[in-house]
Each structure stands twice: as structure tokens, then as C-alpha cells.
């Protein structure tokens, strides 16, 4: 019923609905590492830059038709998948920091800049977060046939175009996830340390209410 | 066979190829950003393989 109502509204409203979806996605991703300072802000900016850039670019080039009927389903697919990638990057990165706390603190004690001290762990987080989407792209049309193609074929669309479009969707998901993951890789190290360049505790006690 | 030929010359297929091109170009900033960030995640290789395999394998389904 909600989808039915949404399809009747003006196209400008779909931007607002997509923004709402991004906020929801950021909230869910932030929940994964709620002890991390400014987790919601980092997740929100990552999703906005990742999913937002892809949706705007693809709509501007006409790949996504600027109608509510197209924008909302395709946009939600992109946002949801970018959220999954950002959550994985977050979870992995914070896990790596917790597991290697002593090593990082030793490196910091030697005078290495904080962002440099955690670069290796950020890299692992980005790599791990992109595994699902890269594997999905690799297995496309072989192991995995997305429901989107089946739906288009059932709706009477040219099957060759349906096959092309499913690839387009997967490439958009890769781009959105990649951008979200890389944005978080730039932002996360900024909040992982105190002003005295000490590694923060991520148990929630030092999350700092002023950081959001 | 005639049905397949009809499908291939459908203008919507050319439109789809153009969309595939745009979507592929969209992935370039991700690869460039990993390079700028100095990550050794071999993403360009991974994406290149995924792109070729994914695209070439998905088409025969159509």
C-alpha cells in the first residue's frame, strides 16, 4: 500500500524518500559499531557520497529514468547494498583495531602519525567489504541470476536488454559500495583517535556525545 | 533463430549497451580512489575479471 501511494506522488518527492532511506541505512550501519565515535555521521556521509553520487549520475545520464516508478526501486537497491558494504567495512575495521590495539599503540609511541598507523587495517576493511559485491559480479549469469532480470523478462521486456540491465545494476551496486567503503576509509581514522593522538576505546564509554 | 536475430537488432539492446558503458565508467572513480589511497587490494584486476565474466556470461541468458 505504501509503495502504491509513493508511486502516485511527484518525482521530486522521490529525492526525499531516497534521503530518508539513506538515513535509515546509516542508522543500521552505525548500529553495527555503535561504540565508534561519530559512527552515524561517518555512515551517513559514506552512503550519501556512495549511493547518492551513483543515483544522481545515473539519473542525469538517463540510465535510471527520472520517474518515481524507476527511481525508488533502483535507488533502494543501490542504497541497501551500499549500506551492507559500509557495515562490513566498519565492522572489520573496528574489529582490526580492537584485535591489534597493542601493536597500534606501540607504533604510535614511536611517533608514527595515527592515520599511517592504521592504514593497513583500513585497507583490510575496504578489501573485506568489497568481497561480496565483486563475487556477485563475477558470478553474474553463471551462479547467480538476479530477480531483476527475471522480473523484466516476465514483464515482457527484451531478454537481451534484461541481461544488459542486470549487469548495469550490479555495476552501479559495485560503484556505490566502493565509493561508500572508500569514503568511510577516509573518515574512520579521523575519529579513531583522541586529540592527544591516542587510540580511542570503542566500548561506547568514550564515544563522546558531542561527536554524534 | 529469427527470433534471436529480431531481439539483437532491437534498438533497446543498443540502448542497453550504452547503459553498460556508463555503468562501467562509473566504476572508474572507485579504482582511481583505491590507487590514490595507496591500497593494494588489486581491485582493478578483480573488477576487470568480474566485468568481463559477469557481462559475457549474463548476455547468453538473454
GROMACS .gro file of C-alpha atoms in nm:
model
  274
    1UNK     CA    1   0.000   0.000   0.000
    2UNK     CA    2   0.285   0.241   0.089
    3UNK     CA    3   0.455   0.166  -0.243
    4UNK     CA    4   0.124   0.222  -0.422
    5UNK     CA    5   0.089   0.564  -0.257
    6UNK     CA    6   0.454   0.652  -0.328
    7UNK     CA    7   0.409   0.579  -0.698
    8UNK     CA    8   0.138   0.843  -0.718
    9UNK     CA    9   0.347   1.131  -0.577
   10UNK     CA   10   0.551   1.380  -0.781
   11UNK     CA   11   0.903   1.277  -0.885
   12UNK     CA   12   1.062   1.547  -0.663
   13UNK     CA   13   0.935   1.361  -0.357
   14UNK     CA   14   1.135   1.054  -0.450
   15UNK     CA   15   1.451   1.251  -0.361
   16UNK     CA   16   1.316   1.297  -0.012
   17UNK     CA   17   1.223   0.930   0.017
   18UNK     CA   18   1.571   0.825  -0.101
   19UNK     CA   19   1.728   1.063   0.154
   20UNK     CA   20   1.513   0.901   0.422
   21UNK     CA   21   1.637   0.559   0.304
   22UNK     CA   22   1.999   0.680   0.326
   23UNK     CA   23   1.939   0.799   0.685
   24UNK     CA   24   1.783   0.462   0.771
   25UNK     CA   25   2.076   0.279   0.611
   26UNK     CA   26   2.324   0.498   0.801
   27UNK     CA   27   2.142   0.423   1.125
   28UNK     CA   28   2.159   0.047   1.065
   29UNK     CA   29   2.528   0.063   0.962
   30UNK     CA   30   2.609   0.277   1.268
   31UNK     CA   31   2.434   0.025   1.492
   32UNK     CA   32   2.692  -0.235   1.388
   33UNK     CA   33   2.968  -0.030   1.560
   34UNK     CA   34   2.767   0.187   1.797
   35UNK     CA   35   3.071   0.229   2.024
   36UNK     CA   36   3.264   0.407   1.750
   37UNK     CA   37   3.262   0.787   1.778
   38UNK     CA   38   3.058   0.969   1.513
   39UNK     CA   39   2.958   0.633   1.361
   40UNK     CA   40   2.625   0.769   1.233
   41UNK     CA   41   2.792   1.072   1.077
   42UNK     CA   42   3.057   0.861   0.903
   43UNK     CA   43   2.796   0.610   0.780
   44UNK     CA   44   2.565   0.889   0.662
   45UNK     CA   45   2.835   1.073   0.467
   46UNK     CA   46   2.964   0.745   0.319
   47UNK     CA   47   2.619   0.642   0.200
   48UNK     CA   48   2.536   0.990   0.073
   49UNK     CA   49   2.857   1.007  -0.131
   50UNK     CA   50   2.845   0.644  -0.243
   51UNK     CA   51   2.480   0.579  -0.322
   52UNK     CA   52   2.391   0.944  -0.378
   53UNK     CA   53   2.660   1.002  -0.641
   54UNK     CA   54   2.564   0.688  -0.830
   55UNK     CA   55   2.190   0.762  -0.826
   56UNK     CA   56   2.236   1.125  -0.934
   57UNK     CA   57   2.487   1.038  -1.211
   58UNK     CA   58   2.279   0.754  -1.349
   59UNK     CA   59   1.962   0.962  -1.342
   60UNK     CA   60   2.139   1.255  -1.512
   61UNK     CA   61   2.266   1.026  -1.790
   62UNK     CA   62   1.924   0.868  -1.834
   63UNK     CA   63   2.023   0.517  -1.725
   64UNK     CA   64   1.770   0.544  -1.443
   65UNK     CA   65   1.453   0.702  -1.578
   66UNK     CA   66   1.356   1.006  -1.368
   67UNK     CA   67   1.022   0.865  -1.260
   68UNK     CA   68   0.915   0.754  -0.914
   69UNK     CA   69   0.845   0.405  -1.052
   70UNK     CA   70   1.213   0.372  -1.154
   71UNK     CA   71   1.396   0.588  -0.901
   72UNK     CA   72   1.259   0.430  -0.585
   73UNK     CA   73   1.314   0.058  -0.658
   74UNK     CA   74   1.654   0.103  -0.825
   75UNK     CA   75   1.761   0.366  -0.570
   76UNK     CA   76   1.666   0.144  -0.279
   77UNK     CA   77   1.866  -0.145  -0.427
   78UNK     CA   78   2.173   0.078  -0.456
   79UNK     CA   79   2.134   0.227  -0.106
   80UNK     CA   80   2.071  -0.110   0.061
   81UNK     CA   81   2.378  -0.265  -0.099
   82UNK     CA   82   2.597   0.037  -0.020
   83UNK     CA   83   2.476   0.007   0.340
   84UNK     CA   84   2.584  -0.358   0.352
   85UNK     CA   85   2.929  -0.269   0.217
   86UNK     CA   86   2.970   0.021   0.462
   87UNK     CA   87   2.859  -0.202   0.754
   88UNK     CA   88   3.115  -0.465   0.657
   89UNK     CA   89   3.392  -0.204   0.625
   90UNK     CA   90   3.301  -0.058   0.966
   91UNK     CA   91   3.276  -0.389   1.144
   92UNK     CA   92   3.601  -0.521   1.001
   93UNK     CA   93   3.793  -0.201   1.068
   94UNK     CA   94   3.683  -0.165   1.429
   95UNK     CA   95   3.748  -0.538   1.483
   96UNK     CA   96   4.101  -0.500   1.342
   97UNK     CA   97   4.168  -0.202   1.570
   98UNK     CA   98   4.045  -0.391   1.876
   99UNK     CA   99   4.247  -0.701   1.790
  100UNK     CA  100   4.566  -0.505   1.719
  101UNK     CA  101   4.534  -0.236   1.985
  102UNK     CA  102   4.869  -0.312   2.149
  103UNK     CA  103   5.054  -0.312   1.818
  104UNK     CA  104   4.895   0.018   1.711
  105UNK     CA  105   4.975   0.181   2.046
  106UNK     CA  106   5.337   0.065   2.015
  107UNK     CA  107   5.361   0.215   1.665
  108UNK     CA  108   5.205   0.541   1.791
  109UNK     CA  109   5.460   0.551   2.073
  110UNK     CA  110   5.733   0.551   1.808
  111UNK     CA  111   5.591   0.873   1.666
  112UNK     CA  112   5.414   0.734   1.359
  113UNK     CA  113   5.117   0.956   1.258
  114UNK     CA  114   4.782   0.799   1.367
  115UNK     CA  115   4.635   0.769   1.017
  116UNK     CA  116   4.951   0.598   0.897
  117UNK     CA  117   4.944   0.361   1.196
  118UNK     CA  118   4.601   0.225   1.098
  119UNK     CA  119   4.633   0.235   0.717
  120UNK     CA  120   4.689  -0.141   0.696
  121UNK     CA  121   4.370  -0.212   0.894
  122UNK     CA  122   4.165   0.033   0.690
  123UNK     CA  123   4.288  -0.138   0.375
  124UNK     CA  124   4.181  -0.478   0.511
  125UNK     CA  125   3.839  -0.335   0.595
  126UNK     CA  126   3.790  -0.197   0.244
  127UNK     CA  127   3.908  -0.521   0.086
  128UNK     CA  128   3.680  -0.737   0.302
  129UNK     CA  129   3.379  -0.513   0.249
  130UNK     CA  130   3.402  -0.539  -0.131
  131UNK     CA  131   3.432  -0.919  -0.146
  132UNK     CA  132   3.052  -0.986  -0.164
  133UNK     CA  133   2.985  -0.737  -0.442
  134UNK     CA  134   3.290  -0.836  -0.650
  135UNK     CA  135   3.198  -1.205  -0.615
  136UNK     CA  136   2.838  -1.131  -0.713
  137UNK     CA  137   2.961  -0.951  -1.024
  138UNK     CA  138   3.193  -1.241  -1.109
  139UNK     CA  139   2.917  -1.498  -1.073
  140UNK     CA  140   2.659  -1.299  -1.266
  141UNK     CA  141   2.483  -1.510  -1.528
  142UNK     CA  142   2.662  -1.821  -1.411
  143UNK     CA  143   2.586  -1.888  -1.046
  144UNK     CA  144   2.351  -1.604  -0.981
  145UNK     CA  145   2.068  -1.458  -1.189
  146UNK     CA  146   1.919  -1.161  -1.005
  147UNK     CA  147   1.544  -1.139  -0.962
  148UNK     CA  148   1.553  -0.814  -1.153
  149UNK     CA  149   1.623  -0.989  -1.482
  150UNK     CA  150   1.355  -1.250  -1.416
  151UNK     CA  151   1.106  -0.971  -1.336
  152UNK     CA  152   1.189  -0.780  -1.655
  153UNK     CA  153   1.155  -1.092  -1.868
  154UNK     CA  154   0.821  -1.179  -1.703
  155UNK     CA  155   0.706  -0.822  -1.770
  156UNK     CA  156   0.770  -0.876  -2.143
  157UNK     CA  157   1.099  -0.687  -2.181
  158UNK     CA  158   1.355  -0.795  -2.442
  159UNK     CA  159   1.558  -1.067  -2.260
  160UNK     CA  160   1.887  -0.938  -2.403
  161UNK     CA  161   1.813  -0.592  -2.265
  162UNK     CA  162   1.714  -0.750  -1.933
  163UNK     CA  163   2.054  -0.925  -1.923
  164UNK     CA  164   2.230  -0.598  -2.001
  165UNK     CA  165   2.033  -0.409  -1.738
  166UNK     CA  166   2.106  -0.662  -1.464
  167UNK     CA  167   2.475  -0.605  -1.535
  168UNK     CA  168   2.419  -0.227  -1.519
  169UNK     CA  169   2.252  -0.270  -1.178
  170UNK     CA  170   2.542  -0.480  -1.050
  171UNK     CA  171   2.798  -0.227  -1.176
  172UNK     CA  172   2.602   0.051  -1.000
  173UNK     CA  173   2.599  -0.153  -0.679
  174UNK     CA  174   2.976  -0.204  -0.711
  175UNK     CA  175   3.037   0.169  -0.767
  176UNK     CA  176   2.808   0.275  -0.480
  177UNK     CA  177   2.955   0.018  -0.240
  178UNK     CA  178   3.311   0.100  -0.344
  179UNK     CA  179   3.260   0.473  -0.300
  180UNK     CA  180   3.086   0.425   0.036
  181UNK     CA  181   3.360   0.194   0.160
  182UNK     CA  182   3.640   0.426   0.043
  183UNK     CA  183   3.469   0.734   0.190
  184UNK     CA  184   3.445   0.557   0.524
  185UNK     CA  185   3.815   0.463   0.490
  186UNK     CA  186   3.897   0.833   0.469
  187UNK     CA  187   3.669   0.930   0.758
  188UNK     CA  188   3.706   0.645   1.009
  189UNK     CA  189   4.073   0.711   1.101
  190UNK     CA  190   3.984   1.075   1.175
  191UNK     CA  191   3.757   0.967   1.459
  192UNK     CA  192   3.955   0.668   1.585
  193UNK     CA  193   4.198   0.879   1.787
  194UNK     CA  194   4.173   1.135   2.066
  195UNK     CA  195   4.313   1.487   2.031
  196UNK     CA  196   4.627   1.357   2.206
  197UNK     CA  197   4.663   1.104   1.921
  198UNK     CA  198   4.573   0.809   2.142
  199UNK     CA  199   4.360   0.524   2.014
  200UNK     CA  200   4.007   0.559   2.149
  201UNK     CA  201   3.820   0.287   2.330
  202UNK     CA  202   3.531   0.152   2.123
  203UNK     CA  203   3.323   0.009   2.406
  204UNK     CA  204   3.090   0.307   2.392
  205UNK     CA  205   3.217   0.482   2.703
  206UNK     CA  206   3.431   0.729   2.514
  207UNK     CA  207   3.211   0.765   2.212
  208UNK     CA  208   3.157   1.130   2.301
  209UNK     CA  209   2.804   1.264   2.285
  210UNK     CA  210   2.929   1.580   2.113
  211UNK     CA  211   3.052   1.378   1.816
  212UNK     CA  212   2.708   1.246   1.726
  213UNK     CA  213   1.697  -1.820  -3.488
  214UNK     CA  214   1.487  -1.548  -3.649
  215UNK     CA  215   1.352  -1.460  -3.306
  216UNK     CA  216   1.709  -1.420  -3.170
  217UNK     CA  217   1.805  -1.201  -3.468
  218UNK     CA  218   1.497  -0.985  -3.406
  219UNK     CA  219   1.597  -0.943  -3.043
  220UNK     CA  220   1.955  -0.848  -3.134
  221UNK     CA  221   1.855  -0.571  -3.374
  222UNK     CA  222   1.604  -0.427  -3.128
  223UNK     CA  223   1.709  -0.062  -3.058
  224UNK     CA  224   1.666  -0.126  -2.687
  225UNK     CA  225   1.971  -0.359  -2.700
  226UNK     CA  226   2.189  -0.072  -2.828
  227UNK     CA  227   2.048   0.147  -2.550
  228UNK     CA  228   2.141  -0.128  -2.304
  229UNK     CA  229   2.499  -0.138  -2.432
  230UNK     CA  230   2.528   0.237  -2.384
  231UNK     CA  231   2.398   0.197  -2.028
  232UNK     CA  232   2.654  -0.077  -1.965
  233UNK     CA  233   2.925   0.165  -2.084
  234UNK     CA  234   2.808   0.440  -1.847
  235UNK     CA  235   2.787   0.195  -1.554
  236UNK     CA  236   3.139   0.070  -1.627
  237UNK     CA  237   3.276   0.426  -1.640
  238UNK     CA  238   3.110   0.486  -1.302
  239UNK     CA  239   3.334   0.218  -1.151
  240UNK     CA  240   3.650   0.403  -1.259
  241UNK     CA  241   3.645   0.658  -0.970
  242UNK     CA  242   3.643   0.363  -0.726
  243UNK     CA  243   3.953   0.217  -0.888
  244UNK     CA  244   4.124   0.558  -0.901
  245UNK     CA  245   4.037   0.625  -0.535
  246UNK     CA  246   4.191   0.296  -0.420
  247UNK     CA  247   4.505   0.388  -0.615
  248UNK     CA  248   4.517   0.740  -0.465
  249UNK     CA  249   4.457   0.600  -0.117
  250UNK     CA  250   4.751   0.367  -0.176
  251UNK     CA  251   4.556   0.046  -0.113
  252UNK     CA  252   4.698  -0.273  -0.252
  253UNK     CA  253   4.365  -0.451  -0.295
  254UNK     CA  254   4.411  -0.544  -0.665
  255UNK     CA  255   4.064  -0.406  -0.724
  256UNK     CA  256   4.131  -0.315  -1.087
  257UNK     CA  257   4.220  -0.678  -1.159
  258UNK     CA  258   3.924  -0.809  -0.958
  259UNK     CA  259   3.684  -0.567  -1.125
  260UNK     CA  260   3.827  -0.635  -1.470
  261UNK     CA  261   3.771  -1.008  -1.428
  262UNK     CA  262   3.428  -0.956  -1.274
  263UNK     CA  263   3.328  -0.716  -1.551
  264UNK     CA  264   3.430  -0.948  -1.833
  265UNK     CA  265   3.292  -1.263  -1.675
  266UNK     CA  266   2.974  -1.104  -1.548
  267UNK     CA  267   2.888  -0.926  -1.869
  268UNK     CA  268   2.978  -1.204  -2.109
  269UNK     CA  269   2.802  -1.469  -1.905
  270UNK     CA  270   2.487  -1.270  -1.841
  271UNK     CA  271   2.426  -1.196  -2.211
  272UNK     CA  272   2.364  -1.557  -2.326
  273UNK     CA  273   2.078  -1.576  -2.075
  274UNK     CA  274   1.908  -1.306  -2.274
   0.00000   0.00000   0.00000
